[in-house]
Short mmCIF file of C-alpha atoms (C1' of nucleotides) in Angstrom, two decimals:
data_model
loop_
_atom_site.label_atom_id
_atom_site.label_comp_id
_atom_site.label_asym_id
_atom_site.label_seq_id
_atom_site.Cartn_x
_atom_site.Cartn_y
_atom_site.Cartn_z
CA UNK A 6 15.32 17.01 16.77
CA UNK A 7 15.14 16.08 20.39
CA UNK A 8 16.15 12.54 21.29
CA UNK A 9 17.95 12.19 17.92
CA UNK A 10 21.09 11.03 19.69
CA UNK A 11 19.17 8.22 21.38
CA UNK A 12 18.61 6.49 18.11
CA UNK A 13 20.71 3.38 17.61
CA UNK A 14 21.59 4.38 14.07
CA UNK A 15 23.52 7.50 15.41
CA UNK A 16 25.47 5.72 18.09
CA UNK A 17 29.13 4.97 17.72
CA UNK A 18 28.88 2.77 20.75
CA UNK A 19 26.30 0.45 19.28
CA UNK A 20 28.45 0.13 16.16
CA UNK A 21 31.37 -0.89 18.18
CA UNK A 22 29.23 -3.32 20.05
CA UNK A 23 28.03 -4.94 16.92
CA UNK A 24 31.40 -4.92 15.20
CA UNK A 25 33.23 -6.28 18.07
CA UNK A 26 30.70 -9.15 18.62
CA UNK A 27 30.65 -9.91 14.89
CA UNK A 28 34.33 -10.18 14.47
CA UNK A 29 34.86 -12.16 17.69
CA UNK A 30 32.07 -14.53 16.56
CA UNK A 31 33.88 -15.04 13.24
CA UNK A 32 37.00 -16.04 15.21
CA UNK A 33 35.17 -18.82 16.96
CA UNK A 34 35.29 -21.45 14.41
CA UNK A 35 38.99 -21.17 13.45
CA UNK A 36 39.91 -20.85 17.14
CA UNK A 37 37.81 -23.84 18.07
CA UNK A 38 40.02 -25.95 15.86
CA UNK A 39 42.96 -25.21 18.12
CA UNK A 40 40.81 -25.38 21.23
CA UNK A 41 41.05 -21.62 22.16
CA UNK A 42 38.45 -19.02 22.96
CA UNK A 43 39.13 -15.49 21.73
CA UNK A 44 40.44 -14.05 25.01
CA UNK A 45 42.62 -17.13 25.40
CA UNK A 46 44.00 -16.48 21.88
CA UNK A 47 44.71 -12.96 22.96
CA UNK A 48 46.69 -14.23 25.90
CA UNK A 49 48.58 -16.60 23.63
CA UNK A 50 49.44 -13.85 21.14
CA UNK A 51 50.79 -11.73 24.04
CA UNK A 52 52.96 -14.61 25.30
CA UNK A 53 54.23 -15.52 21.81
CA UNK A 54 55.46 -11.98 21.57
CA UNK A 55 57.10 -11.98 24.94
CA UNK A 56 57.14 -14.91 27.33
CA UNK A 57 57.55 -15.05 31.09
CA UNK A 58 55.81 -11.90 31.88
CA UNK A 59 53.82 -10.78 34.92
CA UNK A 60 50.16 -10.99 35.21
CA UNK A 61 50.15 -7.16 35.51
CA UNK A 62 52.08 -6.92 32.13
CA UNK A 63 49.66 -9.36 30.62
CA UNK A 64 46.78 -7.26 31.72
CA UNK A 65 48.50 -4.17 30.30
CA UNK A 66 49.21 -5.79 27.03
CA UNK A 67 45.88 -7.62 26.45
CA UNK A 68 43.47 -5.23 28.11
CA UNK A 69 41.75 -8.30 29.55
CA UNK A 70 40.27 -7.69 32.98
CA UNK A 71 42.35 -8.91 35.80
CA UNK A 72 39.66 -10.96 37.54
CA UNK A 73 38.64 -12.62 34.32
CA UNK A 74 42.28 -13.23 33.45
CA UNK A 75 42.75 -15.32 36.64
CA UNK A 76 40.04 -17.70 35.45
CA UNK A 77 41.34 -17.81 31.90
CA UNK A 78 44.81 -18.61 33.06
CA UNK A 79 43.43 -21.42 35.18
CA UNK A 80 41.81 -22.97 32.15
CA UNK A 81 44.89 -22.53 29.97
CA UNK A 82 47.03 -24.10 32.75
CA UNK A 83 44.66 -27.13 32.67
CA UNK A 84 45.21 -27.35 28.88
CA UNK A 85 48.93 -27.41 29.52
CA UNK A 86 49.47 -24.28 27.40
CA UNK A 87 51.23 -22.39 30.13
CA UNK A 88 52.23 -22.31 33.82
CA UNK A 89 51.64 -19.70 36.47
CA UNK A 90 54.84 -19.37 38.58
CA UNK A 91 55.10 -17.48 41.89
CA UNK A 92 57.64 -14.65 41.76
CA UNK A 93 60.93 -15.23 43.59
CA UNK A 94 61.91 -11.85 44.80
CA UNK A 95 58.36 -10.37 44.99
CA UNK A 96 56.01 -13.18 45.99
CA UNK A 97 52.92 -11.24 45.15
CA UNK A 98 53.77 -11.42 41.48
CA UNK A 99 53.11 -14.30 39.22
CA UNK A 100 55.05 -15.01 36.05
CA UNK A 101 53.37 -16.72 33.16
CA UNK A 102 55.40 -19.12 31.18
CA UNK A 103 54.52 -20.96 28.01
CA UNK A 104 54.85 -24.72 27.91
CA UNK A 105 56.29 -26.45 24.90
CA UNK A 106 52.78 -27.12 23.80
CA UNK A 107 51.99 -23.47 24.21
CA UNK A 108 54.96 -22.40 22.12
CA UNK A 109 54.18 -25.04 19.47
CA UNK A 110 50.68 -23.77 19.01
CA UNK A 111 51.97 -20.60 17.46
CA UNK A 112 52.59 -22.60 14.24
CA UNK A 113 49.03 -23.85 14.10
CA UNK A 114 47.70 -20.38 14.77
CA UNK A 115 49.76 -18.58 12.19
CA UNK A 116 47.16 -18.98 9.37
CA UNK A 117 44.29 -17.46 11.46
CA UNK A 118 44.90 -13.68 10.86
CA UNK A 119 45.06 -14.28 7.20
CA UNK A 120 41.97 -16.40 7.20
CA UNK A 121 40.00 -13.87 9.08
CA UNK A 122 41.20 -11.04 6.86
CA UNK A 123 39.88 -12.86 3.87
CA UNK A 124 36.37 -12.22 5.14
CA UNK A 125 36.75 -8.45 4.64
CA UNK A 126 35.76 -7.60 1.12
CA UNK A 127 35.33 -3.96 1.76
CA UNK A 128 38.37 -3.23 3.79
CA UNK A 129 41.90 -3.21 2.35
CA UNK A 130 45.14 -2.71 4.28
CA UNK A 131 45.01 1.04 4.19
CA UNK A 132 41.47 1.21 5.21
CA UNK A 133 42.14 -1.17 8.02
CA UNK A 134 45.04 0.94 9.34
CA UNK A 135 42.91 4.04 9.38
CA UNK A 136 40.20 2.17 11.25
CA UNK A 137 42.78 0.94 13.82
CA UNK A 138 44.11 4.35 14.29
CA UNK A 139 40.65 5.76 14.74
CA UNK A 140 39.94 3.11 17.40
CA UNK A 141 43.22 3.97 19.14
CA UNK A 142 41.89 7.50 19.57
CA UNK A 143 38.71 6.19 21.12
CA UNK A 144 40.59 3.90 23.40
CA UNK A 145 42.95 6.69 24.51
CA UNK A 146 40.16 9.14 25.13
CA UNK A 147 38.53 6.70 27.42
CA UNK A 148 41.71 5.45 29.22
CA UNK A 149 41.85 8.48 31.46
CA UNK A 150 38.10 8.52 31.81
CA UNK A 151 37.53 5.49 33.97
CA UNK A 152 39.84 7.00 36.65
CA UNK A 153 38.40 10.47 37.14
CA UNK A 154 34.94 9.00 37.77
CA UNK A 155 36.16 6.77 40.57
CA UNK B 3 58.44 -11.12 8.88
CA UNK B 4 56.62 -14.31 9.70
CA UNK B 5 54.12 -14.23 12.50
CA UNK B 6 53.93 -10.48 12.10
CA UNK B 7 50.18 -10.61 11.78
CA UNK B 8 49.91 -12.47 15.06
CA UNK B 9 51.06 -9.44 16.96
CA UNK B 10 48.39 -7.73 19.00
CA UNK B 11 49.57 -4.33 17.77
CA UNK B 12 48.61 -5.29 14.13
CA UNK B 13 45.14 -6.64 14.94
CA UNK B 14 41.97 -4.83 14.13
CA UNK B 15 40.09 -7.32 16.19
CA UNK B 16 41.94 -6.61 19.31
CA UNK B 17 41.41 -2.83 18.76
CA UNK B 18 37.71 -3.47 18.42
CA UNK B 19 37.77 -5.62 21.55
CA UNK B 20 39.43 -2.92 23.56
CA UNK B 21 37.37 -0.08 22.15
CA UNK B 22 34.10 -1.80 22.63
CA UNK B 23 34.81 -2.81 26.18
CA UNK B 24 36.16 0.66 27.00
CA UNK B 25 33.17 2.49 25.80
CA UNK B 26 30.71 0.01 27.27
CA UNK B 27 32.56 0.47 30.55
CA UNK B 28 32.19 4.24 30.36
CA UNK B 29 28.50 3.89 29.97
CA UNK B 30 28.26 1.91 33.18
CA UNK B 31 28.14 4.74 35.70
CA UNK B 32 25.64 6.97 33.85
CA UNK B 33 23.36 3.94 33.18
CA UNK B 34 23.67 2.74 36.76
CA UNK B 35 21.91 5.97 37.76
CA UNK B 36 18.84 4.88 35.79
CA UNK B 37 19.20 1.28 36.80
CA UNK B 38 20.11 -0.08 33.32
CA UNK B 39 22.93 -2.12 31.94
CA UNK B 40 24.25 -1.33 28.53
CA UNK B 41 22.38 -4.06 26.66
CA UNK B 42 19.20 -3.09 28.51
CA UNK B 43 19.79 0.42 27.45
CA UNK B 44 20.06 -0.72 23.89
CA UNK B 45 16.73 -2.50 24.17
CA UNK B 46 15.16 0.68 25.61
CA UNK B 47 16.57 2.74 22.78
CA UNK B 48 15.09 0.39 20.16
CA UNK B 49 11.70 0.53 21.92
CA UNK B 50 11.80 4.26 22.29
CA UNK B 51 12.15 4.44 18.55
CA UNK B 52 9.37 1.87 17.82
CA UNK B 53 7.25 0.28 20.45
CA UNK B 54 5.25 -3.00 20.41
CA UNK B 55 7.67 -4.82 18.11
CA UNK B 56 8.34 -8.53 17.95
CA UNK B 57 11.38 -10.15 19.68
CA UNK B 58 12.67 -10.99 16.15
CA UNK B 59 12.44 -7.33 15.25
CA UNK B 60 14.28 -6.48 18.47
CA UNK B 61 16.98 -8.94 17.68
CA UNK B 62 17.28 -7.50 14.19
CA UNK B 63 17.41 -3.86 15.45
CA UNK B 64 19.66 -4.40 18.48
CA UNK B 65 21.95 -7.18 17.30
CA UNK B 66 21.58 -8.67 20.74
CA UNK B 67 21.63 -12.49 20.76
CA UNK B 68 18.18 -14.06 21.12
CA UNK B 69 18.95 -16.32 23.94
CA UNK B 70 20.52 -13.53 25.92
CA UNK B 71 17.64 -11.24 25.04
CA UNK B 72 15.14 -13.60 26.64
CA UNK B 73 16.95 -13.17 29.97
CA UNK B 74 17.37 -9.47 29.46
CA UNK B 75 13.62 -9.03 28.82
CA UNK B 76 12.82 -11.01 31.96
CA UNK B 77 14.84 -8.67 34.05
CA UNK B 78 13.32 -5.62 32.37
CA UNK B 79 9.89 -7.02 33.00
CA UNK B 80 10.74 -7.37 36.64
CA UNK B 81 11.69 -3.72 36.70
CA UNK B 82 8.38 -2.85 35.18
CA UNK B 83 9.96 -1.25 32.11
CA UNK B 84 8.12 -3.37 29.64
CA UNK B 85 5.78 -6.27 29.11
CA UNK B 86 6.18 -9.40 26.91
CA UNK B 87 2.84 -10.14 25.23
CA UNK B 88 1.97 -13.31 23.47
CA UNK B 89 0.91 -12.76 19.83
CA UNK B 90 -2.74 -13.08 19.01
CA UNK B 91 -2.66 -14.39 15.45
CA UNK B 92 0.66 -16.12 15.66
CA UNK B 93 1.10 -17.42 19.14
CA UNK B 94 4.74 -18.15 18.56
CA UNK B 95 5.52 -14.52 18.47
CA UNK B 96 5.91 -12.23 21.37
CA UNK B 97 5.30 -8.43 21.31
CA UNK B 98 7.27 -6.17 23.58
CA UNK B 99 5.48 -3.19 24.96
CA UNK B 100 6.86 -0.42 27.07
CA UNK B 101 5.12 0.35 30.38
CA UNK B 102 4.50 4.07 31.37
CA UNK B 103 7.70 3.77 33.45
CA UNK B 104 9.57 2.50 30.38
CA UNK B 105 8.37 5.34 28.31
CA UNK B 106 9.08 7.93 31.02
CA UNK B 107 12.63 6.74 31.42
CA UNK B 108 13.43 8.23 28.01
CA UNK B 109 13.52 11.72 29.51
CA UNK B 110 15.93 10.60 32.14
CA UNK B 111 18.23 9.01 29.53
CA UNK B 112 18.20 11.88 27.06
CA UNK B 113 21.37 13.37 28.55
CA UNK B 114 23.40 10.24 28.36
CA UNK B 115 24.62 10.38 24.74
CA UNK B 116 25.89 14.02 25.15
CA UNK B 117 27.56 13.02 28.41
CA UNK B 118 29.40 10.21 26.78
CA UNK B 119 30.32 12.22 23.74
CA UNK B 120 32.11 14.76 26.09
CA UNK B 121 34.65 12.15 26.91
CA UNK B 122 35.93 12.15 23.33
CA UNK B 123 38.53 14.84 23.02
CA UNK B 124 40.00 13.50 19.84
CA UNK B 125 36.93 12.69 17.94
CA UNK B 126 34.63 15.34 16.40
CA UNK B 127 31.32 14.68 14.62
CA UNK B 128 33.00 14.18 11.21
CA UNK B 129 35.53 11.81 12.54
CA UNK B 130 32.86 9.94 14.40
CA UNK B 131 30.76 9.58 11.22
CA UNK B 132 33.69 8.17 9.35
CA UNK B 133 34.39 5.71 12.05
CA UNK B 134 30.75 4.57 12.12
CA UNK B 135 30.75 4.04 8.34
CA UNK B 136 34.00 2.06 8.58
CA UNK B 137 32.44 -0.07 11.29
CA UNK B 138 29.38 -0.63 9.15
CA UNK B 139 31.67 -2.06 6.46
CA UNK B 140 33.13 -4.45 8.94
CA UNK B 141 29.72 -5.44 10.11
CA UNK B 142 28.45 -5.96 6.64
CA UNK B 143 31.42 -8.05 5.52
CA UNK B 144 30.88 -10.37 8.50
CA UNK B 145 27.12 -10.51 8.28
CA UNK B 146 27.08 -13.05 5.40
CA UNK B 147 30.04 -14.82 6.92
CA UNK B 148 28.48 -16.53 9.87
CA UNK B 149 26.07 -18.37 7.63
CA UNK B 150 28.36 -19.93 4.99
CA UNK B 151 30.35 -21.58 7.70
CA UNK B 152 27.44 -23.27 9.28
"C1'" DA C 9 -6.30 -34.58 7.81
"C1'" DT C 10 -1.85 -36.31 9.51
"C1'" DA C 11 3.05 -36.32 9.27
"C1'" DT C 12 6.93 -33.44 8.45
"C1'" DT C 13 9.29 -29.26 8.27
"C1'" DT C 14 10.03 -24.67 9.43
"C1'" DT C 15 9.77 -20.69 12.49
"C1'" DA C 16 9.94 -18.07 17.00
"C1'" DT C 17 11.46 -18.23 21.31
"C1'" DT C 18 13.37 -20.42 25.51
"C1'" DT C 19 16.48 -23.31 28.14
"C1'" DT C 20 21.02 -24.89 29.23
"C1'" DG C 21 25.87 -24.81 29.78
"C1'" DC C 22 30.06 -22.57 29.37
"C1'" DA C 23 33.22 -18.50 29.08
"C1'" DT C 24 33.93 -13.97 29.81
"C1'" DG C 25 33.74 -8.62 31.59
"C1'" DC C 26 33.36 -6.10 35.52
"C1'" DA C 27 32.72 -4.05 40.21
"C1'" DA C 28 33.58 -4.91 44.90
"C1'" DA C 29 35.42 -7.37 48.59
"C1'" DA C 30 38.92 -10.55 50.17
"C1'" DT C 31 44.03 -12.17 50.42
"C1'" DA C 32 48.69 -12.00 50.52
"C1'" DA C 33 52.90 -9.80 50.63
"C1'" DT C 34 55.89 -5.67 50.10
"C1'" DA C 35 56.65 -0.83 51.11
"C1'" DA C 36 56.34 3.18 53.90
"C1'" DT C 37 55.79 5.44 58.25
"C1'" DA C 38 55.44 6.65 63.00
"C1'" DT D 12 59.93 -2.33 64.71
"C1'" DA D 13 54.94 -2.53 64.98
"C1'" DT D 14 51.48 -0.18 62.26
"C1'" DT D 15 49.61 1.55 58.30
"C1'" DA D 16 49.37 1.93 53.47
"C1'" DT D 17 50.04 0.09 48.97
"C1'" DT D 18 50.45 -3.56 45.49
"C1'" DA D 19 49.38 -7.84 43.02
"C1'" DT D 20 46.17 -11.18 42.48
"C1'" DT D 21 42.14 -13.86 43.53
"C1'" DT D 22 37.32 -14.59 44.85
"C1'" DT D 23 32.56 -13.56 44.48
"C1'" DG D 24 28.32 -12.35 42.40
"C1'" DC D 25 25.86 -10.62 38.57
"C1'" DA D 26 24.91 -9.85 33.55
"C1'" DT D 27 25.71 -10.95 29.17
"C1'" DG D 28 27.19 -13.52 24.42
"C1'" DC D 29 26.98 -17.63 22.16
"C1'" DA D 30 26.15 -22.51 20.51
"C1'" DA D 31 23.27 -26.32 20.88
"C1'" DA D 32 19.21 -28.59 22.39
"C1'" DA D 33 14.47 -28.14 23.70
"C1'" DT D 34 9.63 -26.21 23.05
"C1'" DA D 35 5.73 -24.69 20.94
"C1'" DA D 36 3.04 -23.26 17.26
"C1'" DA D 37 2.32 -22.44 12.34
"C1'" DA D 38 3.16 -23.78 7.48
"C1'" DT D 39 3.81 -27.58 4.14
"C1'" DA D 40 3.70 -31.80 2.18
"C1'" DT D 41 1.88 -36.34 1.55
#
DNA sequence: ATATTTTATTTTGCATGCAAAATAATAATA
DNA sequence: TATTATTATTTTGCATGCAAAATAAAATAT
């Protein structure tokens, strides 16, 4: 069977593409209610866990691309959710700090994970955990990858 | 543990986000060699499987958004990979047809799935199949979703 | 047959994701 | 210490992904 691997049906990558888009899309409506996009929500989640972190730490934690993050943080600053503060010792670094509004938003967002999870008829907690672990393997296998090439 | 579900570590969605971006990123270099982006490659794979299909069929098969697809097809037309042909009976429909160049590219792309698969140390064929099936469940659970909301 | 609705696709506007180049500031070195 | 790397972040340019509005053409209803 030559070219069998070129079929979309056989491609893990295309599944990931579809699943990732689908789930991000299903976050859109709930997030729109609190005026956030998905990446912005990810940034908020990172900061709700640990505030006043560096941009580098935020990149590490969220896996959002740095150049995109700059733009995202600008918009979130405009929305008064956070502030970007120049480092004192090391002036290259910037520290991200939630505003009161930003902190308060956590309450309004608390229901979202549950709401999303309700959409999964086929996937229970155990199943979900297995999936996450499998995805972690994928992520780890590719982590080193994008360095050797360069 | 209130807010536990808001932690990034516990979110399937963020895993999918990271995994999908990672793997798409790792396709970039190999695809650049044949002058394709990932979505363009997906379109080519769909057409290599079945040529002369409608835009609607292409959307169905690739899960690429229609409005994005219009732009993508424009670029691929410029590259002489395919042609967009107005339907004869139903003039609303467009049929996509590979050019000779487009068909020929299949040979140059044949090695890519293997090349990518080599990057997965942790994931064998069985594992990969399980992952794909799990992702199919996610995709199916969300398929109906985005309709009820609207 | 004409008005209305539905379908297929495109256009528009906004928000990323990403590579590459540009900046700015600290660290390392001759 | 002046010079040269190295870091941290931003800017730029291009390619989507997506919702909403616009077009165009076929199907329905009146």
